[in-house]
Short mmCIF file of C-alpha atoms in Angstrom, two decimals:
data_model
loop_
_atom_site.label_atom_id
_atom_site.label_comp_id
_atom_site.label_asym_id
_atom_site.label_seq_id
_atom_site.Cartn_x
_atom_site.Cartn_y
_atom_site.Cartn_z
CA UNK A 1 0.00 0.00 0.00
CA UNK A 2 1.41 3.36 -1.04
CA UNK A 3 1.71 6.20 1.42
CA UNK A 4 -0.91 8.94 1.06
CA UNK A 5 0.06 12.36 -0.23
CA UNK A 6 -0.41 15.06 2.41
CA UNK A 7 -2.25 18.26 1.53
CA UNK A 8 -2.46 21.16 3.95
CA UNK A 9 -5.65 23.18 4.22
CA UNK A 10 -6.91 25.97 6.46
CA UNK A 11 -9.67 28.52 6.90
CA UNK A 12 -9.34 32.15 5.87
CA UNK A 13 -12.75 33.65 6.57
CA UNK A 14 -16.34 32.38 6.48
CA UNK A 15 -16.59 30.27 3.30
CA UNK A 16 -13.03 30.95 2.10
CA UNK A 17 -10.22 28.45 2.60
CA UNK A 18 -6.64 27.94 1.47
CA UNK A 19 -5.05 24.74 0.21
CA UNK A 20 -1.42 24.02 -0.66
CA UNK A 21 -0.66 22.07 -3.84
CA UNK A 22 2.16 19.57 -4.28
CA UNK A 23 4.34 22.21 -5.96
CA UNK A 24 4.13 24.45 -2.88
CA UNK A 25 1.71 27.00 -4.32
CA UNK A 26 -1.24 28.18 -2.24
CA UNK A 27 -4.76 28.48 -3.66
CA UNK A 28 -7.86 30.13 -2.26
CA UNK A 29 -10.97 27.94 -2.57
CA UNK A 30 -14.62 28.13 -1.54
CA UNK A 31 -16.58 25.75 0.68
CA UNK A 32 -17.92 23.72 -2.27
CA UNK A 33 -14.40 23.03 -3.59
CA UNK A 34 -13.27 22.13 -0.06
CA UNK A 35 -16.03 19.50 0.13
CA UNK A 36 -14.88 17.99 -3.18
CA UNK A 37 -11.29 17.73 -1.91
CA UNK A 38 -12.54 16.12 1.31
CA UNK A 39 -14.53 13.59 -0.72
CA UNK A 40 -11.39 12.70 -2.68
CA UNK A 41 -9.51 12.30 0.60
CA UNK A 42 -12.23 9.93 1.85
CA UNK A 43 -11.69 7.71 -1.20
CA UNK A 44 -14.88 8.51 -3.10
CA UNK A 45 -14.83 7.98 -6.85
CA UNK A 46 -15.24 10.82 -9.29
CA UNK A 47 -18.56 9.33 -10.41
CA UNK A 48 -19.92 9.48 -6.85
CA UNK A 49 -18.66 13.02 -6.32
CA UNK A 50 -20.18 14.07 -9.65
CA UNK A 51 -23.60 12.88 -8.51
CA UNK A 52 -23.47 14.13 -4.92
CA UNK A 53 -21.86 17.54 -5.47
CA UNK A 54 -23.34 18.42 -8.89
CA UNK A 55 -19.88 18.96 -10.33
CA UNK A 56 -18.61 17.66 -13.66
CA UNK A 57 -15.74 15.21 -14.09
CA UNK A 58 -13.88 17.81 -16.10
CA UNK A 59 -14.00 20.23 -13.18
CA UNK A 60 -12.72 17.53 -10.81
CA UNK A 61 -9.88 16.72 -13.22
CA UNK A 62 -8.95 20.42 -13.38
CA UNK A 63 -8.95 20.60 -9.58
CA UNK A 64 -6.70 17.54 -9.36
CA UNK A 65 -4.38 18.99 -11.98
CA UNK A 66 -4.19 22.27 -10.07
CA UNK A 67 -3.23 20.49 -6.84
CA UNK A 68 -0.84 18.07 -8.56
CA UNK A 69 -2.74 14.84 -7.91
CA UNK A 70 -4.25 12.22 -10.21
CA UNK A 71 -7.34 10.03 -10.04
CA UNK A 72 -5.67 7.24 -8.04
CA UNK A 73 -3.69 9.42 -5.65
CA UNK A 74 -4.34 8.61 -2.02
CA UNK A 75 -4.46 11.89 -0.14
CA UNK A 76 -4.43 12.89 3.50
CA UNK A 77 -5.81 16.28 4.52
CA UNK A 78 -4.14 18.13 7.37
CA UNK A 79 -6.10 21.18 8.49
CA UNK A 80 -4.19 24.02 10.07
CA UNK A 81 -5.69 26.87 12.01
CA UNK A 82 -5.06 30.34 10.65
CA UNK A 83 -2.00 31.60 12.42
CA UNK A 84 -2.52 34.95 14.04
CA UNK A 85 0.46 37.02 13.11
CA UNK A 86 2.29 38.68 15.90
CA UNK A 87 1.87 42.42 15.72
CA UNK A 88 4.30 44.80 17.22
CA UNK A 89 2.54 46.50 20.08
CA UNK A 90 3.29 49.78 21.77
CA UNK A 91 2.31 53.39 21.40
CA UNK A 92 5.81 54.25 20.20
CA UNK A 93 5.15 52.49 16.88
CA UNK A 94 2.02 54.55 16.20
CA UNK A 95 3.82 57.72 17.25
CA UNK A 96 6.78 56.86 15.05
CA UNK A 97 4.63 56.28 11.96
CA UNK A 98 2.64 59.46 12.64
CA UNK A 99 5.83 61.49 12.97
CA UNK A 100 7.25 60.02 9.74
CA UNK A 101 4.01 60.85 7.88
CA UNK A 102 3.96 64.46 9.13
CA UNK A 103 7.68 64.72 8.35
CA UNK A 104 7.15 63.57 4.76
CA UNK A 105 4.16 65.85 4.12
CA UNK A 106 5.92 68.89 5.58
CA UNK A 107 9.13 68.55 3.59
CA UNK A 108 7.42 67.58 0.33
CA UNK A 109 5.09 70.60 0.46
CA UNK A 110 7.89 72.92 1.59
CA UNK A 111 10.15 71.81 -1.24
CA UNK A 112 7.44 72.09 -3.92
CA UNK A 113 6.32 75.54 -2.73
CA UNK A 114 9.70 77.19 -2.10
CA UNK A 115 11.93 75.61 -4.76
CA UNK A 116 11.57 76.51 -8.46
CA UNK A 117 11.43 73.62 -10.91
CA UNK A 118 14.86 72.78 -12.31
CA UNK A 119 15.84 69.47 -13.90
CA UNK A 120 19.17 67.79 -14.59
CA UNK A 121 20.34 67.71 -18.19
CA UNK A 122 23.76 66.04 -18.38
CA UNK A 123 24.04 62.35 -19.17
CA UNK A 124 25.95 61.62 -15.96
CA UNK A 125 23.34 63.33 -13.78
CA UNK A 126 20.48 61.50 -15.49
CA UNK A 127 22.11 58.13 -14.80
CA UNK A 128 22.69 59.14 -11.17
CA UNK A 129 18.97 59.85 -10.80
CA UNK A 130 18.12 56.56 -12.56
CA UNK A 131 20.32 54.71 -10.06
CA UNK A 132 18.58 56.41 -7.12
CA UNK A 133 15.18 55.55 -8.61
CA UNK A 134 16.21 51.90 -8.85
CA UNK A 135 17.27 52.07 -5.19
CA UNK A 136 13.85 53.51 -4.31
CA UNK A 137 12.22 50.51 -6.02
CA UNK A 138 14.24 48.19 -3.78
CA UNK A 139 13.15 50.19 -0.71
CA UNK A 140 9.53 49.88 -1.91
CA UNK A 141 9.85 46.09 -1.91
CA UNK A 142 11.65 46.10 1.43
CA UNK A 143 8.57 47.89 2.79
CA UNK A 144 6.46 44.91 1.70
CA UNK A 145 9.03 42.50 3.11
CA UNK A 146 9.05 44.10 6.57
CA UNK A 147 5.31 43.50 6.96
CA UNK A 148 5.41 39.90 5.69
CA UNK A 149 5.74 37.01 8.14
CA UNK A 150 9.15 35.33 8.08
CA UNK A 151 8.59 32.13 6.10
CA UNK A 152 10.61 30.19 3.56
CA UNK A 153 7.99 30.62 0.82
CA UNK A 154 9.14 34.07 -0.31
CA UNK A 155 10.51 34.53 -3.83
CA UNK A 156 11.91 37.47 -5.77
CA UNK A 157 11.91 38.33 -9.46
CA UNK A 158 13.26 41.19 -11.56
CA UNK A 159 11.33 42.56 -14.51
CA UNK A 160 10.48 45.68 -16.47
CA UNK A 161 6.87 46.88 -16.38
CA UNK A 162 7.58 50.60 -16.40
CA UNK A 163 10.38 52.99 -17.38
CA UNK A 164 12.69 51.53 -14.68
CA UNK A 165 13.53 47.97 -13.58
CA UNK A 166 11.22 46.45 -10.99
CA UNK A 167 12.04 44.07 -8.16
CA UNK A 168 8.99 42.05 -7.10
CA UNK A 169 8.67 40.02 -3.90
CA UNK A 170 6.20 37.13 -4.05
CA UNK A 171 4.84 35.77 -0.77
CA UNK A 172 3.13 32.49 -1.56
CA UNK A 173 1.55 32.03 1.89
CA UNK A 174 -0.31 35.35 1.94
CA UNK A 175 -3.70 33.58 1.67
CA UNK A 176 -3.10 32.13 5.13
CA UNK A 177 -3.02 35.62 6.63
CA UNK A 178 -5.93 37.73 7.83
CA UNK A 179 -7.47 40.33 5.54
CA UNK A 180 -6.01 43.17 7.60
CA UNK A 181 -2.51 41.71 7.39
CA UNK A 182 -2.78 41.21 3.62
CA UNK A 183 -3.95 44.80 3.19
CA UNK A 184 -1.00 45.94 5.29
CA UNK A 185 1.38 44.06 2.97
CA UNK A 186 -0.31 45.63 -0.07
CA UNK A 187 0.09 49.25 1.09
CA UNK A 188 3.48 48.88 2.81
CA UNK A 189 5.35 49.62 -0.42
CA UNK A 190 3.35 52.82 -0.99
CA UNK A 191 4.07 53.94 2.59
CA UNK A 192 7.80 53.27 2.07
CA UNK A 193 7.68 55.32 -1.16
CA UNK A 194 6.03 58.19 0.71
CA UNK A 195 8.73 58.21 3.38
CA UNK A 196 11.50 58.09 0.75
CA UNK A 197 9.94 61.09 -1.01
CA UNK A 198 9.84 63.05 2.24
CA UNK A 199 13.45 62.17 3.06
CA UNK A 200 14.71 63.25 -0.38
CA UNK A 201 12.66 66.47 -0.22
CA UNK A 202 14.20 67.28 3.17
CA UNK A 203 17.66 67.16 1.59
CA UNK A 204 16.58 69.76 -0.95
CA UNK A 205 15.13 71.86 1.84
CA UNK A 206 18.58 72.14 3.47
CA UNK A 207 20.85 71.87 0.39
CA UNK A 208 19.49 74.10 -2.37
CA UNK A 209 22.27 73.13 -4.78
CA UNK A 210 20.75 69.63 -4.97
CA UNK A 211 17.35 70.87 -6.18
CA UNK A 212 17.79 69.85 -9.89
CA UNK A 213 18.56 66.24 -8.90
CA UNK A 214 15.77 66.21 -6.30
CA UNK A 215 13.14 67.70 -8.64
CA UNK A 216 14.01 65.15 -11.33
CA UNK A 217 13.94 62.30 -8.81
CA UNK A 218 10.66 63.35 -7.17
CA UNK A 219 8.78 63.82 -10.46
CA UNK A 220 9.52 60.26 -11.58
CA UNK A 221 9.31 58.81 -8.04
CA UNK A 222 5.86 60.27 -7.30
CA UNK A 223 4.61 59.23 -10.73
CA UNK A 224 5.75 55.64 -10.10
CA UNK A 225 4.50 55.81 -6.51
CA UNK A 226 0.90 56.53 -7.47
CA UNK A 227 1.02 54.14 -10.41
CA UNK A 228 2.03 51.37 -8.00
CA UNK A 229 -1.39 51.55 -6.33
CA UNK A 230 -3.33 52.23 -9.55
CA UNK A 231 -5.86 49.35 -9.69
CA UNK A 232 -5.85 49.01 -13.50
CA UNK A 233 -2.24 47.83 -13.44
CA UNK A 234 -1.11 44.39 -12.17
CA UNK A 235 0.54 45.80 -9.06
CA UNK A 236 -0.26 46.70 -5.48
CA UNK A 237 -3.49 48.48 -6.47
CA UNK A 238 -4.81 45.29 -8.05
CA UNK A 239 -4.10 43.25 -4.92
CA UNK A 240 -5.77 45.90 -2.77
CA UNK A 241 -8.97 45.33 -4.77
CA UNK A 242 -8.52 41.54 -4.54
CA UNK A 243 -8.31 41.60 -0.75
CA UNK A 244 -10.82 44.41 -0.25
CA UNK A 245 -13.61 42.62 -2.14
CA UNK A 246 -12.52 39.00 -1.47
CA UNK A 247 -11.92 38.31 -5.18
CA UNK A 248 -8.79 36.11 -5.46
CA UNK A 249 -9.31 35.67 -9.22
CA UNK A 250 -10.48 39.22 -9.93
CA UNK A 251 -8.97 39.56 -13.42
CA UNK A 252 -9.97 36.05 -14.54
CA UNK A 253 -13.52 36.41 -13.22
CA UNK A 254 -13.83 39.88 -14.72
CA UNK A 255 -12.78 38.64 -18.16
CA UNK A 256 -15.22 35.72 -17.91
CA UNK A 257 -18.06 38.12 -17.04
CA UNK A 258 -17.05 40.45 -19.88
CA UNK A 259 -17.00 37.61 -22.45
CA UNK A 260 -20.51 36.65 -21.34
CA UNK A 261 -21.57 40.32 -21.80
CA UNK A 262 -22.73 40.55 -18.19
CA UNK A 263 -22.91 44.06 -16.77
CA UNK A 264 -21.47 44.17 -13.25
CA UNK A 265 -18.48 45.66 -11.49
CA UNK A 266 -16.25 42.71 -12.42
CA UNK A 267 -16.90 43.11 -16.16
CA UNK A 268 -16.55 46.91 -15.85
CA UNK A 269 -13.17 46.44 -14.16
CA UNK A 270 -11.98 44.09 -16.91
CA UNK A 271 -13.15 46.51 -19.62
CA UNK A 272 -11.51 49.50 -17.90
CA UNK A 273 -8.24 47.60 -17.52
CA UNK A 274 -8.21 46.59 -21.19
CA UNK A 275 -9.03 50.16 -22.25
CA UNK A 276 -6.28 51.58 -20.05
CA UNK A 277 -3.77 49.07 -21.45
CA UNK A 278 -4.66 50.08 -25.02
CA UNK A 279 -4.28 53.79 -24.18
CA UNK A 280 -0.98 53.14 -22.42
CA UNK A 281 0.37 51.19 -25.39
CA UNK A 282 -0.64 54.03 -27.73
CA UNK A 283 1.36 56.35 -25.46
CA UNK A 284 4.35 54.00 -25.66
CA UNK A 285 4.02 53.84 -29.46
CA UNK A 286 3.80 57.64 -29.72
CA UNK A 287 6.94 58.17 -27.63
CA UNK A 288 8.82 55.55 -29.63
CA UNK A 289 7.63 57.17 -32.88
CA UNK A 290 9.06 60.52 -31.76
CA UNK A 291 12.38 58.95 -30.81
CA UNK A 292 12.61 56.97 -34.06
CA UNK A 293 12.08 60.21 -35.97
CA UNK A 294 14.85 61.82 -33.95
CA UNK A 295 17.05 58.81 -34.64
CA UNK A 296 16.66 58.98 -38.43
CA UNK A 297 16.54 62.77 -38.80
CA UNK A 298 20.03 63.36 -37.45
CA UNK A 299 23.49 61.88 -38.02
CA UNK A 300 23.72 58.18 -37.19
CA UNK A 301 26.20 58.61 -34.33
CA UNK A 302 24.08 61.29 -32.65
CA UNK A 303 21.02 59.07 -32.99
CA UNK A 304 22.81 56.18 -31.30
CA UNK A 305 23.95 58.49 -28.50
CA UNK A 306 20.28 59.22 -27.79
CA UNK A 307 19.93 55.69 -26.40
CA UNK A 308 22.73 56.30 -23.92
CA UNK A 309 20.25 58.38 -21.94
CA UNK A 310 18.32 56.40 -19.29
CA UNK A 311 14.78 57.44 -20.28
CA UNK A 312 14.93 56.34 -23.97
CA UNK A 313 16.98 53.24 -23.19
CA UNK A 314 14.85 51.95 -20.30
CA UNK A 315 11.57 52.74 -22.04
CA UNK A 316 12.82 50.91 -25.13
CA UNK A 317 13.80 47.92 -22.95
CA UNK A 318 10.34 48.03 -21.41
CA UNK A 319 8.72 47.69 -24.82
CA UNK A 320 11.07 44.84 -25.74
CA UNK A 321 10.25 43.07 -22.48
CA UNK A 322 6.51 43.46 -23.01
CA UNK A 323 6.83 42.32 -26.64
CA UNK A 324 8.80 39.25 -25.52
CA UNK A 325 6.09 38.49 -22.93
CA UNK A 326 3.36 38.73 -25.60
CA UNK A 327 5.30 36.46 -27.99
CA UNK A 328 5.96 33.92 -25.19
CA UNK A 329 2.27 33.95 -24.29
CA UNK A 330 1.31 33.42 -27.95
CA UNK A 331 3.74 30.50 -28.32
CA UNK A 332 2.40 28.90 -25.12
CA UNK A 333 -1.21 29.25 -26.28
CA UNK A 334 -0.27 27.88 -29.69
CA UNK A 335 1.30 24.78 -28.11
CA UNK A 336 -1.79 24.28 -25.93
CA UNK A 337 -4.02 24.56 -29.01
CA UNK A 338 -1.96 22.03 -30.98
CA UNK A 339 -1.84 19.66 -28.00
CA UNK A 340 -5.60 19.77 -27.48
CA UNK A 341 -6.34 19.29 -31.17
CA UNK A 342 -3.83 16.47 -31.35
CA UNK A 343 -5.80 14.56 -28.70
CA UNK A 344 -9.19 15.28 -30.23
CA UNK A 345 -10.85 12.20 -31.81
CA UNK A 346 -10.68 12.25 -35.59
CA UNK A 347 -7.40 14.20 -35.69
CA UNK A 348 -4.09 12.53 -36.46
#
């Protein structure tokens, strides 16, 4: 007799539960799906589950595939209680955060009001600002990391999804946390950005000679800061909506509702996100069009030197990254299509 495969499961809130697949990923499921998994653990056949739970065999197969099991896998469910995360207590924490917030607001407003707008122009200065902006991105992610519980299921990835490189921290056990803790993780990066902006502005308040570097930094930093919580982008703003409305598959469900032409907030969100993406890509195309014209309407060497500046180079890399992602997605979907048609009866 083979040993059963252990699956861990726990409760999130009311009819929401989490389950960990064999590959270590965590999924959020509803009560109905939990009952199906329990039936499989009790040794019931798919035919019996199909009759009792009013669920199709195809849906059960998809569930098994998601968790990494097959029809004959013997499974053992181990239910864990939702761990209450330890919160740092003490009035000094609240006072410290309040002071930092007031500090940031004061110096940002003081700098914007008293200092005239001046920007850096030399190539060296632009790359210095780009380096500081990349450092601010790392601090943004450290803000998320400080609020996360210390577990081994934390991963990092580097990508471009804006004019500067992004470092993303993925916490695979977030579904085990309370809603308040997940919301805290979501906004921690924005709070860290806010404090960084206030700190940089304070330097300009005391050292006026740094104002060109600080103005250039703050314009891009604040733009990226608010875009990080913009809900129509796949960033912190999206996850705020996910946790706020208990919609773990917000984008997928929204697209499904939109394809069925159902009018509700999910379909409206999906439509707004698609529309925003189209507008954003038109903006990208327009900027690239301008730079291509500059490239071909001046001597070749001067045109090449244009891409030594951080803004054109990083924006161009962004477009290449997004284009590569689209091509990879198309290749993956093409392979899935050929695989499915290859297994369809009547096709050889």
